[in-house]
Amino acid sequence: MKILVTGTAGFIGNQLALTLLARGDEVIGLDNHNDYYDVNLKLARLARIQDHSAYTHIKADLADRDAIEQLFKKHQPQRVVNLAAQAGVRYSIENPRAYIDSNIVGFTNILEGCRYHNVEHLVYASSSSVYGANESMPFSVHDNVDHPLSLYAASKKANELMAHTYSHLYHLPSTGLRFFTVYGPWGRPDMAPIIFAKAIMEGKPLKVFNYGKHRRDFTYIDDIVEGVIKTLDKVAEANPSWNGKQPDPATSKAPWRIYNIGNQMPVELMTFIELLEKYLGKTVEKQLLPMQPGDVPDTYADVEALVSDVGYQPSTSIETGVQRFVQWYLDFMRTNSPDYFATTSFLISPQHTRLNVIASKGAIETAASFSNAPNNSQPSGLFSNTSRVRKTGSTSQIC
C-alpha cells in the first residue's frame, strides 16, 4: 500500500513511517524540517528511514498549496496519515497566525488532495486539548468539546469539523485521533521524559506540585503507532444508527470517526519520576508542594471505542516503557551533542498542555507534570514547541 505520512521527522510520524516500511508498505514522507527545536534531532530521526528503498522524502510545507497539489498528483497515495501541524498552546497566544497557516490552511490542502485523488482513508492527528474546559473523567469522545481554551485546541476541533464536511460532501472516509501523552525513544525535548531525565542526570532538584499525585495517561510510542496503523487499516464507515435528534459527537451518517488514543491507565507523577531515577541509577531532590491554582489533578482517555472498533490494545507497562526510554536516552547522549536537549526551562499553561516546568534558581519545577496535548503535533511537519525562549526576570520561558 502507498501511504502518505506528514511529519516524518517528528516523534510519532517517524516511528510510524519506520513501522509501515517494516511491514512492506511504500511511504511518501512529507516534512518541512522546521527549526522550532534542534533540526539535527529531526535529521537523526530521518536517518533511520531515508535510505529505505520504499521511502520517498519530500521537504515541503503543508501550507504550500502548489507543493501539496504536486505531491498528490505525482505520487497518488492510497491512504494518508496527517500528523503535521503547528503545535503548542502558549505559542498559539503569541503567534496565532502560524496555527491558521498550518492547521487550517495546511489541513485544507490535505483534504483537497484527498478529495481530488480518490484517497481511500484519511487519518489525522487531533488532540486531547480539544476537551478544553471539560472536567468529566475519563475524557470521552461522546462528550461535547465546544469550549476550547486555546487557539491550538480550537484549530484541532476545526480539523475534526472540516474533515466531517469532506466526509459528508465527498464521501471521503476520515478518522481523527485525539492523542494523549505519548512517550518513548526519539521523543521531543520539550516533553517530561527528556526534561526530567536531563535534570536527574545533572543533579538538579525538582519542585513537584500536588505532592506528586498528578496522574497522566502516559502511552508508549509503539502502542500509539500500532493504534494508528490499526485505525488506518480499518476505513471509517458511516454509523447507520446515528440520529440527528440525539447526535453522537464521535460518529456520523458520513464515513467519519473520532477516537481517543491513550493508555487508559493514568500514572502518578511521583511514580514516573521514581522509575526514571531507578533506571538512570540516580536520585534527585524532590521539593513537594501544593497543587497550583488552575491545574488538573488527573487526565486520562476513555479508549473503549478504539478498542471495540479497531482492536487497539496498548500493552507496554510504564516500567517497561520508562526502561526503554532511559536506555535510548543514555545511548543517544553518549554519541550526540547535549545541545539536542539543552533547553530545560519551560513555562507552559497548566490545563491540557504539554508540561508545566519552570527552571528557576537551579530547580526544575513540575506543575502540570505530564502533557495532555500535542505529542503528535508538528509545525507544518515537525514535532515541536521548544527553542522559543523569552527571559522574564530570573526565569527563562519556553513558549
mmCIF file of C-alpha atoms in Angstrom:
data_model
loop_
_atom_site.group_PDB
_atom_site.id
_atom_site.type_symbol
_atom_site.label_atom_id
_atom_site.label_comp_id
_atom_site.label_asym_id
_atom_site.label_seq_id
_atom_site.Cartn_x
_atom_site.Cartn_y
_atom_site.Cartn_z
ATOM 1 C CA MET A 1 0.000 0.000 0.000
ATOM 2 C CA LYS A 2 1.243 3.513 -0.801
ATOM 3 C CA ILE A 3 0.809 5.792 2.212
ATOM 4 C CA LEU A 4 1.500 9.496 2.625
ATOM 5 C CA VAL A 5 2.703 10.339 6.147
ATOM 6 C CA THR A 6 3.170 14.003 7.004
ATOM 7 C CA GLY A 7 5.638 14.903 9.746
ATOM 8 C CA THR A 8 8.128 12.082 9.222
ATOM 9 C CA ALA A 9 10.915 13.971 11.002
ATOM 10 C CA GLY A 10 8.726 14.166 14.089
ATOM 11 C CA PHE A 11 8.364 11.818 17.029
ATOM 12 C CA ILE A 12 5.271 9.806 16.092
ATOM 13 C CA GLY A 13 5.487 10.334 12.342
ATOM 14 C CA ASN A 14 9.000 8.944 12.162
ATOM 15 C CA GLN A 15 8.194 5.821 14.165
ATOM 16 C CA LEU A 16 5.015 5.318 12.144
ATOM 17 C CA ALA A 17 6.931 5.502 8.856
ATOM 18 C CA LEU A 18 9.544 3.062 10.163
ATOM 19 C CA THR A 19 6.858 0.568 11.170
ATOM 20 C CA LEU A 20 4.936 0.874 7.897
ATOM 21 C CA LEU A 21 8.129 0.288 5.917
ATOM 22 C CA ALA A 22 8.914 -2.780 8.029
ATOM 23 C CA ARG A 23 5.577 -4.358 7.157
ATOM 24 C CA GLY A 24 6.102 -3.751 3.418
ATOM 25 C CA ASP A 25 4.242 -0.536 2.693
ATOM 26 C CA GLU A 26 5.540 2.232 0.457
ATOM 27 C CA VAL A 27 5.789 5.521 2.350
ATOM 28 C CA ILE A 28 5.810 9.040 0.966
ATOM 29 C CA GLY A 29 7.124 11.253 3.752
ATOM 30 C CA LEU A 30 6.492 14.994 3.987
ATOM 31 C CA ASP A 31 8.298 17.345 6.361
ATOM 32 C CA ASN A 32 9.379 20.978 6.292
ATOM 33 C CA HIS A 33 12.403 20.497 8.614
ATOM 34 C CA ASN A 34 11.250 23.427 10.737
ATOM 35 C CA ASP A 35 13.841 24.685 13.230
ATOM 36 C CA TYR A 36 11.395 25.081 16.113
ATOM 37 C CA TYR A 37 13.771 22.840 18.027
ATOM 38 C CA ASP A 38 17.160 21.469 17.013
ATOM 39 C CA VAL A 39 16.882 20.324 13.400
ATOM 40 C CA ASN A 40 19.698 17.837 13.981
ATOM 41 C CA LEU A 41 17.419 15.731 16.175
ATOM 42 C CA LYS A 42 14.896 15.644 13.345
ATOM 43 C CA LEU A 43 17.575 14.744 10.834
ATOM 44 C CA ALA A 44 18.770 11.977 13.139
ATOM 45 C CA ARG A 45 15.241 10.566 13.122
ATOM 46 C CA LEU A 46 15.065 10.833 9.336
ATOM 47 C CA ALA A 47 18.346 8.943 9.020
ATOM 48 C CA ARG A 48 16.501 5.847 10.273
ATOM 49 C CA ILE A 49 14.232 5.771 7.209
ATOM 50 C CA GLN A 50 15.559 7.964 4.415
ATOM 51 C CA ASP A 51 17.695 5.282 2.746
ATOM 52 C CA HIS A 52 14.922 2.666 2.672
ATOM 53 C CA SER A 53 14.109 1.692 -0.904
ATOM 54 C CA ALA A 54 10.360 2.108 -0.283
ATOM 55 C CA TYR A 55 10.666 5.576 1.256
ATOM 56 C CA THR A 56 10.421 8.848 -0.642
ATOM 57 C CA HIS A 57 11.081 12.062 1.239
ATOM 58 C CA ILE A 58 9.653 15.436 0.278
ATOM 59 C CA LYS A 59 10.744 18.617 2.013
ATOM 60 C CA ALA A 60 7.765 20.938 1.837
ATOM 61 C CA ASP A 61 5.307 22.828 3.999
ATOM 62 C CA LEU A 62 1.672 21.832 4.407
ATOM 63 C CA ALA A 63 0.609 25.410 3.733
ATOM 64 C CA ASP A 64 2.297 25.364 0.311
ATOM 65 C CA ARG A 65 -0.720 24.673 -1.856
ATOM 66 C CA ASP A 66 1.210 24.071 -5.078
ATOM 67 C CA ALA A 67 3.642 21.663 -3.396
ATOM 68 C CA ILE A 68 0.834 19.620 -1.861
ATOM 69 C CA GLU A 69 -1.099 19.521 -5.126
ATOM 70 C CA GLN A 70 2.000 18.289 -6.972
ATOM 71 C CA LEU A 71 2.680 15.685 -4.287
ATOM 72 C CA PHE A 72 -0.766 14.115 -4.636
ATOM 73 C CA LYS A 73 -0.681 14.350 -8.417
ATOM 74 C CA LYS A 74 2.737 12.717 -8.739
ATOM 75 C CA HIS A 75 2.599 10.049 -6.029
ATOM 76 C CA GLN A 76 -1.127 9.195 -5.863
ATOM 77 C CA PRO A 77 -1.149 7.873 -2.265
ATOM 78 C CA GLN A 78 -3.837 5.362 -1.449
ATOM 79 C CA ARG A 79 -4.106 6.413 2.189
ATOM 80 C CA VAL A 80 -2.934 9.418 4.188
ATOM 81 C CA VAL A 81 -1.835 9.959 7.793
ATOM 82 C CA ASN A 82 -1.597 13.663 8.579
ATOM 83 C CA LEU A 83 0.472 14.254 11.725
ATOM 84 C CA ALA A 84 1.912 17.617 10.708
ATOM 85 C CA ALA A 85 0.609 20.704 12.479
ATOM 86 C CA GLN A 86 1.683 23.754 14.413
ATOM 87 C CA ALA A 87 1.790 22.516 17.981
ATOM 88 C CA GLY A 88 1.712 24.232 21.330
ATOM 89 C CA VAL A 89 -0.794 26.016 23.499
ATOM 90 C CA ARG A 90 1.158 29.022 24.794
ATOM 91 C CA TYR A 91 2.747 29.721 21.417
ATOM 92 C CA SER A 92 -0.726 29.995 19.936
ATOM 93 C CA ILE A 93 -1.235 33.075 22.098
ATOM 94 C CA GLU A 94 1.913 34.743 20.771
ATOM 95 C CA ASN A 95 1.738 33.652 17.140
ATOM 96 C CA PRO A 96 -1.865 32.754 16.266
ATOM 97 C CA ARG A 97 -1.356 33.139 12.521
ATOM 98 C CA ALA A 98 1.039 30.179 12.483
ATOM 99 C CA TYR A 99 -1.860 27.961 13.571
ATOM 100 C CA ILE A 100 -4.117 29.273 10.840
ATOM 101 C CA ASP A 101 -1.416 28.731 8.211
ATOM 102 C CA SER A 102 -0.517 25.199 9.212
ATOM 103 C CA ASN A 103 -3.513 23.723 10.994
ATOM 104 C CA ILE A 104 -6.255 25.326 8.913
ATOM 105 C CA VAL A 105 -4.740 26.203 5.524
ATOM 106 C CA GLY A 106 -2.392 23.215 5.603
ATOM 107 C CA PHE A 107 -5.135 20.791 6.577
ATOM 108 C CA THR A 108 -7.353 22.189 3.832
ATOM 109 C CA ASN A 109 -4.607 21.371 1.339
ATOM 110 C CA ILE A 110 -4.526 17.785 2.618
ATOM 111 C CA LEU A 111 -8.313 17.485 2.413
ATOM 112 C CA GLU A 112 -8.324 18.832 -1.143
ATOM 113 C CA GLY A 113 -5.562 16.430 -2.151
ATOM 114 C CA CYS A 114 -7.537 13.518 -0.726
ATOM 115 C CA ARG A 115 -10.732 14.707 -2.407
ATOM 116 C CA TYR A 116 -9.330 15.001 -5.910
ATOM 117 C CA HIS A 117 -7.117 11.920 -5.847
ATOM 118 C CA ASN A 118 -9.513 9.290 -4.536
ATOM 119 C CA VAL A 119 -7.736 8.629 -1.242
ATOM 120 C CA GLU A 120 -9.259 5.586 0.445
ATOM 121 C CA HIS A 121 -8.850 6.800 4.032
ATOM 122 C CA LEU A 122 -7.524 9.901 5.778
ATOM 123 C CA VAL A 123 -6.302 9.528 9.362
ATOM 124 C CA TYR A 124 -5.300 12.777 11.035
ATOM 125 C CA ALA A 125 -3.989 13.973 14.378
ATOM 126 C CA SER A 126 -6.434 15.756 16.608
ATOM 127 C CA SER A 127 -5.550 16.388 20.251
ATOM 128 C CA SER A 128 -6.788 15.811 23.766
ATOM 129 C CA SER A 129 -6.545 19.606 24.073
ATOM 130 C CA VAL A 130 -9.962 19.798 22.414
ATOM 131 C CA TYR A 131 -11.525 18.766 25.744
ATOM 132 C CA GLY A 132 -10.724 22.278 26.972
ATOM 133 C CA ALA A 133 -12.988 23.230 29.876
ATOM 134 C CA ASN A 134 -14.466 19.722 30.102
ATOM 135 C CA GLU A 135 -13.946 18.289 33.604
ATOM 136 C CA SER A 136 -15.750 14.962 33.140
ATOM 137 C CA MET A 137 -13.376 11.996 33.601
ATOM 138 C CA PRO A 138 -12.319 9.941 31.774
ATOM 139 C CA PHE A 139 -12.407 12.111 28.662
ATOM 140 C CA SER A 140 -14.845 10.507 26.234
ATOM 141 C CA VAL A 141 -15.288 11.081 22.508
ATOM 142 C CA HIS A 142 -19.010 11.129 23.194
ATOM 143 C CA ASP A 143 -18.634 14.282 25.308
ATOM 144 C CA ASN A 144 -19.263 17.771 23.975
ATOM 145 C CA VAL A 145 -15.999 19.617 23.207
ATOM 146 C CA ASP A 146 -17.262 23.074 22.288
ATOM 147 C CA HIS A 147 -15.232 25.020 24.848
ATOM 148 C CA PRO A 148 -11.566 25.059 23.761
ATOM 149 C CA LEU A 149 -9.126 27.023 25.914
ATOM 150 C CA SER A 150 -6.519 27.839 23.266
ATOM 151 C CA LEU A 151 -6.338 28.601 19.564
ATOM 152 C CA TYR A 152 -4.336 25.383 19.172
ATOM 153 C CA ALA A 153 -7.238 23.376 20.608
ATOM 154 C CA ALA A 154 -9.716 25.336 18.508
ATOM 155 C CA SER A 155 -7.707 24.575 15.364
ATOM 156 C CA LYS A 156 -7.782 20.856 16.158
ATOM 157 C CA LYS A 157 -11.518 20.959 16.778
ATOM 158 C CA ALA A 158 -11.818 22.806 13.466
ATOM 159 C CA ASN A 159 -9.892 19.986 11.773
ATOM 160 C CA GLU A 160 -12.470 17.487 13.027
ATOM 161 C CA LEU A 161 -15.307 19.633 11.663
ATOM 162 C CA MET A 162 -13.542 20.240 8.348
ATOM 163 C CA ALA A 163 -12.934 16.512 7.922
ATOM 164 C CA HIS A 164 -16.602 15.819 8.622
ATOM 165 C CA THR A 165 -17.615 18.260 5.901
ATOM 166 C CA TYR A 166 -15.438 16.457 3.349
ATOM 167 C CA SER A 167 -16.680 13.077 4.545
ATOM 168 C CA HIS A 168 -20.264 14.276 4.097
ATOM 169 C CA LEU A 169 -19.894 16.150 0.809
ATOM 170 C CA TYR A 170 -17.334 13.999 -0.970
ATOM 171 C CA HIS A 171 -17.640 10.647 0.827
ATOM 172 C CA LEU A 172 -14.016 10.846 1.976
ATOM 173 C CA PRO A 173 -13.553 8.344 4.821
ATOM 174 C CA SER A 174 -11.753 10.170 7.623
ATOM 175 C CA THR A 175 -10.723 9.364 11.185
ATOM 176 C CA GLY A 176 -9.428 11.809 13.789
ATOM 177 C CA LEU A 177 -7.259 10.584 16.648
ATOM 178 C CA ARG A 178 -7.134 12.617 19.849
ATOM 179 C CA PHE A 179 -3.646 11.844 21.112
ATOM 180 C CA PHE A 180 -2.954 11.881 24.820
ATOM 181 C CA THR A 181 0.529 11.730 26.369
ATOM 182 C CA VAL A 182 2.992 9.863 24.161
ATOM 183 C CA TYR A 183 6.493 8.999 25.373
ATOM 184 C CA GLY A 184 9.413 6.797 24.416
ATOM 185 C CA PRO A 185 12.680 6.808 22.443
ATOM 186 C CA TRP A 186 13.242 9.672 19.997
ATOM 187 C CA GLY A 187 10.756 11.885 21.844
ATOM 188 C CA ARG A 188 10.608 15.641 21.824
ATOM 189 C CA PRO A 189 12.980 17.629 24.042
ATOM 190 C CA ASP A 190 10.136 19.696 25.498
ATOM 191 C CA MET A 191 8.336 16.684 26.948
ATOM 192 C CA ALA A 192 8.510 15.372 30.509
ATOM 193 C CA PRO A 193 10.751 12.308 29.993
ATOM 194 C CA ILE A 194 13.700 14.194 28.493
ATOM 195 C CA ILE A 195 13.307 17.206 30.777
ATOM 196 C CA PHE A 196 13.219 15.007 33.874
ATOM 197 C CA ALA A 197 15.992 12.697 32.703
ATOM 198 C CA LYS A 198 18.279 15.627 31.970
ATOM 199 C CA ALA A 199 17.560 17.226 35.354
ATOM 200 C CA ILE A 200 18.199 13.963 37.192
ATOM 201 C CA MET A 201 21.474 13.362 35.389
ATOM 202 C CA GLU A 202 22.562 16.926 36.198
ATOM 203 C CA GLY A 203 21.515 16.635 39.839
ATOM 204 C CA LYS A 204 19.010 19.491 39.729
ATOM 205 C CA PRO A 205 16.208 19.430 42.337
ATOM 206 C CA LEU A 206 12.625 19.002 41.157
ATOM 207 C CA LYS A 207 9.813 21.072 42.615
ATOM 208 C CA VAL A 208 6.869 18.683 42.461
ATOM 209 C CA PHE A 209 3.402 20.191 42.744
ATOM 210 C CA ASN A 210 0.325 18.447 44.143
ATOM 211 C CA TYR A 211 2.837 16.404 46.157
ATOM 212 C CA GLY A 212 3.484 14.262 43.102
ATOM 213 C CA LYS A 213 -0.074 12.954 42.931
ATOM 214 C CA HIS A 214 -0.875 14.285 39.472
ATOM 215 C CA ARG A 215 -1.897 11.488 37.131
ATOM 216 C CA ARG A 216 -1.463 11.474 33.364
ATOM 217 C CA ASP A 217 -2.329 8.900 30.724
ATOM 218 C CA PHE A 218 1.182 8.011 29.548
ATOM 219 C CA THR A 219 1.195 5.870 26.394
ATOM 220 C CA TYR A 220 4.294 4.257 24.915
ATOM 221 C CA ILE A 221 5.199 5.184 21.344
ATOM 222 C CA ASP A 222 4.989 1.609 19.995
ATOM 223 C CA ASP A 223 1.436 1.234 21.320
ATOM 224 C CA ILE A 224 0.452 4.564 19.778
ATOM 225 C CA VAL A 225 1.881 3.595 16.389
ATOM 226 C CA GLU A 226 0.111 0.239 16.500
ATOM 227 C CA GLY A 227 -3.149 2.077 17.186
ATOM 228 C CA VAL A 228 -2.585 4.475 14.303
ATOM 229 C CA ILE A 229 -1.929 1.600 11.906
ATOM 230 C CA LYS A 230 -4.948 -0.378 13.082
ATOM 231 C CA THR A 231 -7.045 2.736 12.562
ATOM 232 C CA LEU A 232 -5.562 3.357 9.115
ATOM 233 C CA ASP A 233 -6.287 -0.226 8.083
ATOM 234 C CA LYS A 234 -9.959 -0.010 9.109
ATOM 235 C CA VAL A 235 -11.530 2.510 6.779
ATOM 236 C CA ALA A 236 -14.005 4.794 8.539
ATOM 237 C CA GLU A 237 -17.649 3.909 7.972
ATOM 238 C CA ALA A 238 -20.932 5.682 8.479
ATOM 239 C CA ASN A 239 -22.861 4.924 11.645
ATOM 240 C CA PRO A 240 -26.276 3.630 10.470
ATOM 241 C CA SER A 241 -27.723 4.286 13.931
ATOM 242 C CA TRP A 242 -26.698 7.944 14.033
ATOM 243 C CA ASN A 243 -29.626 10.157 14.961
ATOM 244 C CA GLY A 244 -29.679 13.872 14.233
ATOM 245 C CA LYS A 245 -32.079 14.482 17.116
ATOM 246 C CA GLN A 246 -29.586 12.935 19.559
ATOM 247 C CA PRO A 247 -26.308 13.283 17.664
ATOM 248 C CA ASP A 248 -23.271 11.304 18.762
ATOM 249 C CA PRO A 249 -20.246 13.660 18.550
ATOM 250 C CA ALA A 250 -17.882 10.786 17.648
ATOM 251 C CA THR A 251 -19.716 9.285 14.656
ATOM 252 C CA SER A 252 -21.924 10.365 11.776
ATOM 253 C CA LYS A 253 -24.086 9.296 8.868
ATOM 254 C CA ALA A 254 -20.982 10.173 6.858
ATOM 255 C CA PRO A 255 -17.865 7.907 6.879
ATOM 256 C CA TRP A 256 -16.279 9.869 9.740
ATOM 257 C CA ARG A 257 -14.978 8.796 13.150
ATOM 258 C CA ILE A 258 -13.277 10.341 16.173
ATOM 259 C CA TYR A 259 -11.280 8.329 18.732
ATOM 260 C CA ASN A 260 -9.185 8.917 21.813
ATOM 261 C CA ILE A 261 -5.829 7.179 21.683
ATOM 262 C CA GLY A 262 -4.139 6.742 25.048
ATOM 263 C CA ASN A 263 -3.368 4.097 27.623
ATOM 264 C CA GLN A 264 -6.426 4.421 29.890
ATOM 265 C CA MET A 265 -4.118 3.806 32.862
ATOM 266 C CA PRO A 266 -3.113 7.139 34.445
ATOM 267 C CA VAL A 267 0.275 7.217 36.186
ATOM 268 C CA GLU A 268 1.189 9.342 39.205
ATOM 269 C CA LEU A 269 3.915 11.884 38.639
ATOM 270 C CA MET A 270 5.935 10.583 41.595
ATOM 271 C CA THR A 271 5.826 7.055 40.213
ATOM 272 C CA PHE A 272 7.107 8.303 36.884
ATOM 273 C CA ILE A 273 9.980 10.228 38.481
ATOM 274 C CA GLU A 274 10.937 7.269 40.682
ATOM 275 C CA LEU A 275 11.084 4.988 37.654
ATOM 276 C CA LEU A 276 13.355 7.431 35.856
ATOM 277 C CA GLU A 277 15.612 7.527 38.931
ATOM 278 C CA LYS A 278 15.644 3.745 39.114
ATOM 279 C CA TYR A 279 16.745 3.208 35.531
ATOM 280 C CA LEU A 280 19.079 6.204 35.395
ATOM 281 C CA GLY A 281 20.749 4.968 38.565
ATOM 282 C CA LYS A 282 20.495 8.376 40.254
ATOM 283 C CA THR A 283 18.158 10.084 42.679
ATOM 284 C CA VAL A 284 17.214 13.736 42.764
ATOM 285 C CA GLU A 285 15.939 16.044 45.479
ATOM 286 C CA LYS A 286 12.163 16.459 45.255
ATOM 287 C CA GLN A 287 10.528 19.503 46.807
ATOM 288 C CA LEU A 288 6.878 18.548 47.379
ATOM 289 C CA LEU A 289 4.456 21.471 47.066
ATOM 290 C CA PRO A 290 0.666 22.001 46.999
ATOM 291 C CA MET A 291 -1.274 21.897 43.763
ATOM 292 C CA GLN A 292 -1.131 25.079 41.703
ATOM 293 C CA PRO A 293 -4.342 27.048 41.033
ATOM 294 C CA GLY A 294 -5.953 26.046 37.767
ATOM 295 C CA ASP A 295 -4.061 22.784 37.453
ATOM 296 C CA VAL A 296 -5.770 19.481 36.640
ATOM 297 C CA PRO A 297 -5.116 16.593 39.027
ATOM 298 C CA ASP A 298 -5.929 13.798 36.568
ATOM 299 C CA THR A 299 -6.277 13.334 32.836
ATOM 300 C CA TYR A 300 -6.884 10.122 31.016
ATOM 301 C CA ALA A 301 -8.535 8.795 27.910
ATOM 302 C CA ASP A 302 -11.568 6.601 27.505
ATOM 303 C CA VAL A 303 -10.358 4.400 24.625
ATOM 304 C CA GLU A 304 -13.163 1.852 24.623
ATOM 305 C CA ALA A 305 -14.419 2.939 21.199
ATOM 306 C CA LEU A 306 -10.971 2.404 19.645
ATOM 307 C CA VAL A 307 -10.621 -0.972 21.387
ATOM 308 C CA SER A 308 -14.034 -2.062 20.140
ATOM 309 C CA ASP A 309 -13.766 -0.774 16.585
ATOM 310 C CA VAL A 310 -10.166 -1.496 15.583
ATOM 311 C CA GLY A 311 -8.830 -3.833 18.271
ATOM 312 C CA TYR A 312 -6.479 -1.294 19.863
ATOM 313 C CA GLN A 313 -4.705 -2.860 22.849
ATOM 314 C CA PRO A 314 -1.864 -0.886 24.442
ATOM 315 C CA SER A 315 0.385 -3.409 26.167
ATOM 316 C CA THR A 316 3.571 -1.640 27.304
ATOM 317 C CA SER A 317 3.720 -1.170 31.060
ATOM 318 C CA ILE A 318 5.024 2.115 32.422
ATOM 319 C CA GLU A 319 8.001 0.250 33.910
ATOM 320 C CA THR A 320 8.971 -1.291 30.584
ATOM 321 C CA GLY A 321 8.358 1.933 28.682
ATOM 322 C CA VAL A 322 10.468 4.075 31.004
ATOM 323 C CA GLN A 323 13.274 1.498 30.966
ATOM 324 C CA ARG A 324 13.327 1.513 27.158
ATOM 325 C CA PHE A 325 13.259 5.292 27.078
ATOM 326 C CA VAL A 326 16.147 5.595 29.526
ATOM 327 C CA GLN A 327 18.257 3.110 27.564
ATOM 328 C CA TRP A 328 17.723 5.105 24.393
ATOM 329 C CA TYR A 329 18.380 8.410 26.153
ATOM 330 C CA LEU A 330 21.697 7.249 27.619
ATOM 331 C CA ASP A 331 22.817 5.692 24.339
ATOM 332 C CA PHE A 332 21.858 8.800 22.386
ATOM 333 C CA MET A 333 23.650 11.131 24.777
ATOM 334 C CA ARG A 334 26.843 9.057 24.586
ATOM 335 C CA THR A 335 27.130 9.669 20.857
ATOM 336 C CA ASN A 336 25.483 13.059 20.329
ATOM 337 C CA SER A 337 25.799 16.625 21.490
ATOM 338 C CA PRO A 338 23.935 17.531 24.681
ATOM 339 C CA ASP A 339 22.670 20.579 22.774
ATOM 340 C CA TYR A 340 19.876 18.382 21.439
ATOM 341 C CA PHE A 341 18.260 18.604 24.854
ATOM 342 C CA ALA A 342 19.839 21.837 26.049
ATOM 343 C CA THR A 343 16.569 23.536 26.879
ATOM 344 C CA THR A 344 15.327 22.817 30.383
ATOM 345 C CA SER A 345 13.353 25.984 31.075
ATOM 346 C CA PHE A 346 9.642 25.738 30.342
ATOM 347 C CA LEU A 347 6.629 27.701 31.400
ATOM 348 C CA ILE A 348 3.518 26.256 29.869
ATOM 349 C CA SER A 349 -0.140 26.667 30.751
ATOM 350 C CA PRO A 350 -1.350 24.036 33.223
ATOM 351 C CA GLN A 351 -4.516 22.731 31.605
ATOM 352 C CA HIS A 352 -4.426 20.320 28.674
ATOM 353 C CA THR A 353 -0.978 21.391 27.609
ATOM 354 C CA ARG A 354 2.389 19.804 27.479
ATOM 355 C CA LEU A 355 4.439 20.014 30.629
ATOM 356 C CA ASN A 356 4.426 22.865 33.073
ATOM 357 C CA VAL A 357 8.041 23.260 34.077
ATOM 358 C CA ILE A 358 9.887 26.272 35.416
ATOM 359 C CA ALA A 359 13.666 26.298 35.711
ATOM 360 C CA SER A 360 14.478 28.990 38.210
ATOM 361 C CA LYS A 361 17.461 29.332 40.521
ATOM 362 C CA GLY A 362 18.706 25.844 39.753
ATOM 363 C CA ALA A 363 15.476 23.960 40.390
ATOM 364 C CA ILE A 364 13.146 22.293 37.923
ATOM 365 C CA GLU A 365 9.515 22.869 38.857
ATOM 366 C CA THR A 366 6.932 20.408 37.574
ATOM 367 C CA ALA A 367 3.426 21.743 37.719
ATOM 368 C CA ALA A 368 1.253 20.009 35.159
ATOM 369 C CA SER A 369 3.785 17.216 35.104
ATOM 370 C CA PHE A 370 2.624 15.281 32.093
ATOM 371 C CA SER A 371 1.411 16.526 28.778
ATOM 372 C CA ASN A 372 -2.203 16.094 27.829
ATOM 373 C CA ALA A 373 -1.745 17.622 24.446
ATOM 374 C CA PRO A 374 0.222 17.703 21.269
ATOM 375 C CA ASN A 375 2.749 14.927 21.379
ATOM 376 C CA ASN A 376 1.633 14.122 17.916
ATOM 377 C CA SER A 377 1.812 17.616 16.503
ATOM 378 C CA GLN A 378 4.466 19.365 14.484
ATOM 379 C CA PRO A 379 4.695 22.822 12.970
ATOM 380 C CA SER A 380 3.883 22.040 9.352
ATOM 381 C CA GLY A 381 5.537 18.676 9.612
ATOM 382 C CA LEU A 382 7.517 18.548 12.815
ATOM 383 C CA PHE A 383 7.007 17.762 16.456
ATOM 384 C CA SER A 384 7.900 20.941 18.150
ATOM 385 C CA ASN A 385 7.439 23.562 20.816
ATOM 386 C CA THR A 386 10.894 24.251 22.118
ATOM 387 C CA SER A 387 13.581 26.838 21.412
ATOM 388 C CA ARG A 388 11.498 29.987 21.509
ATOM 389 C CA VAL A 389 12.927 31.486 24.673
ATOM 390 C CA ARG A 390 11.858 34.616 26.458
ATOM 391 C CA LYS A 391 13.680 35.978 29.520
ATOM 392 C CA THR A 392 11.466 37.061 32.402
ATOM 393 C CA GLY A 393 13.417 38.089 35.470
ATOM 394 C CA SER A 394 15.483 35.124 36.584
ATOM 395 C CA THR A 395 13.315 32.624 34.726
ATOM 396 C CA SER A 396 13.598 31.614 31.088
ATOM 397 C CA GLN A 397 10.283 30.847 29.466
ATOM 398 C CA ILE A 398 9.847 28.470 26.576
ATOM 399 C CA CYS A 399 6.703 29.311 24.698
#
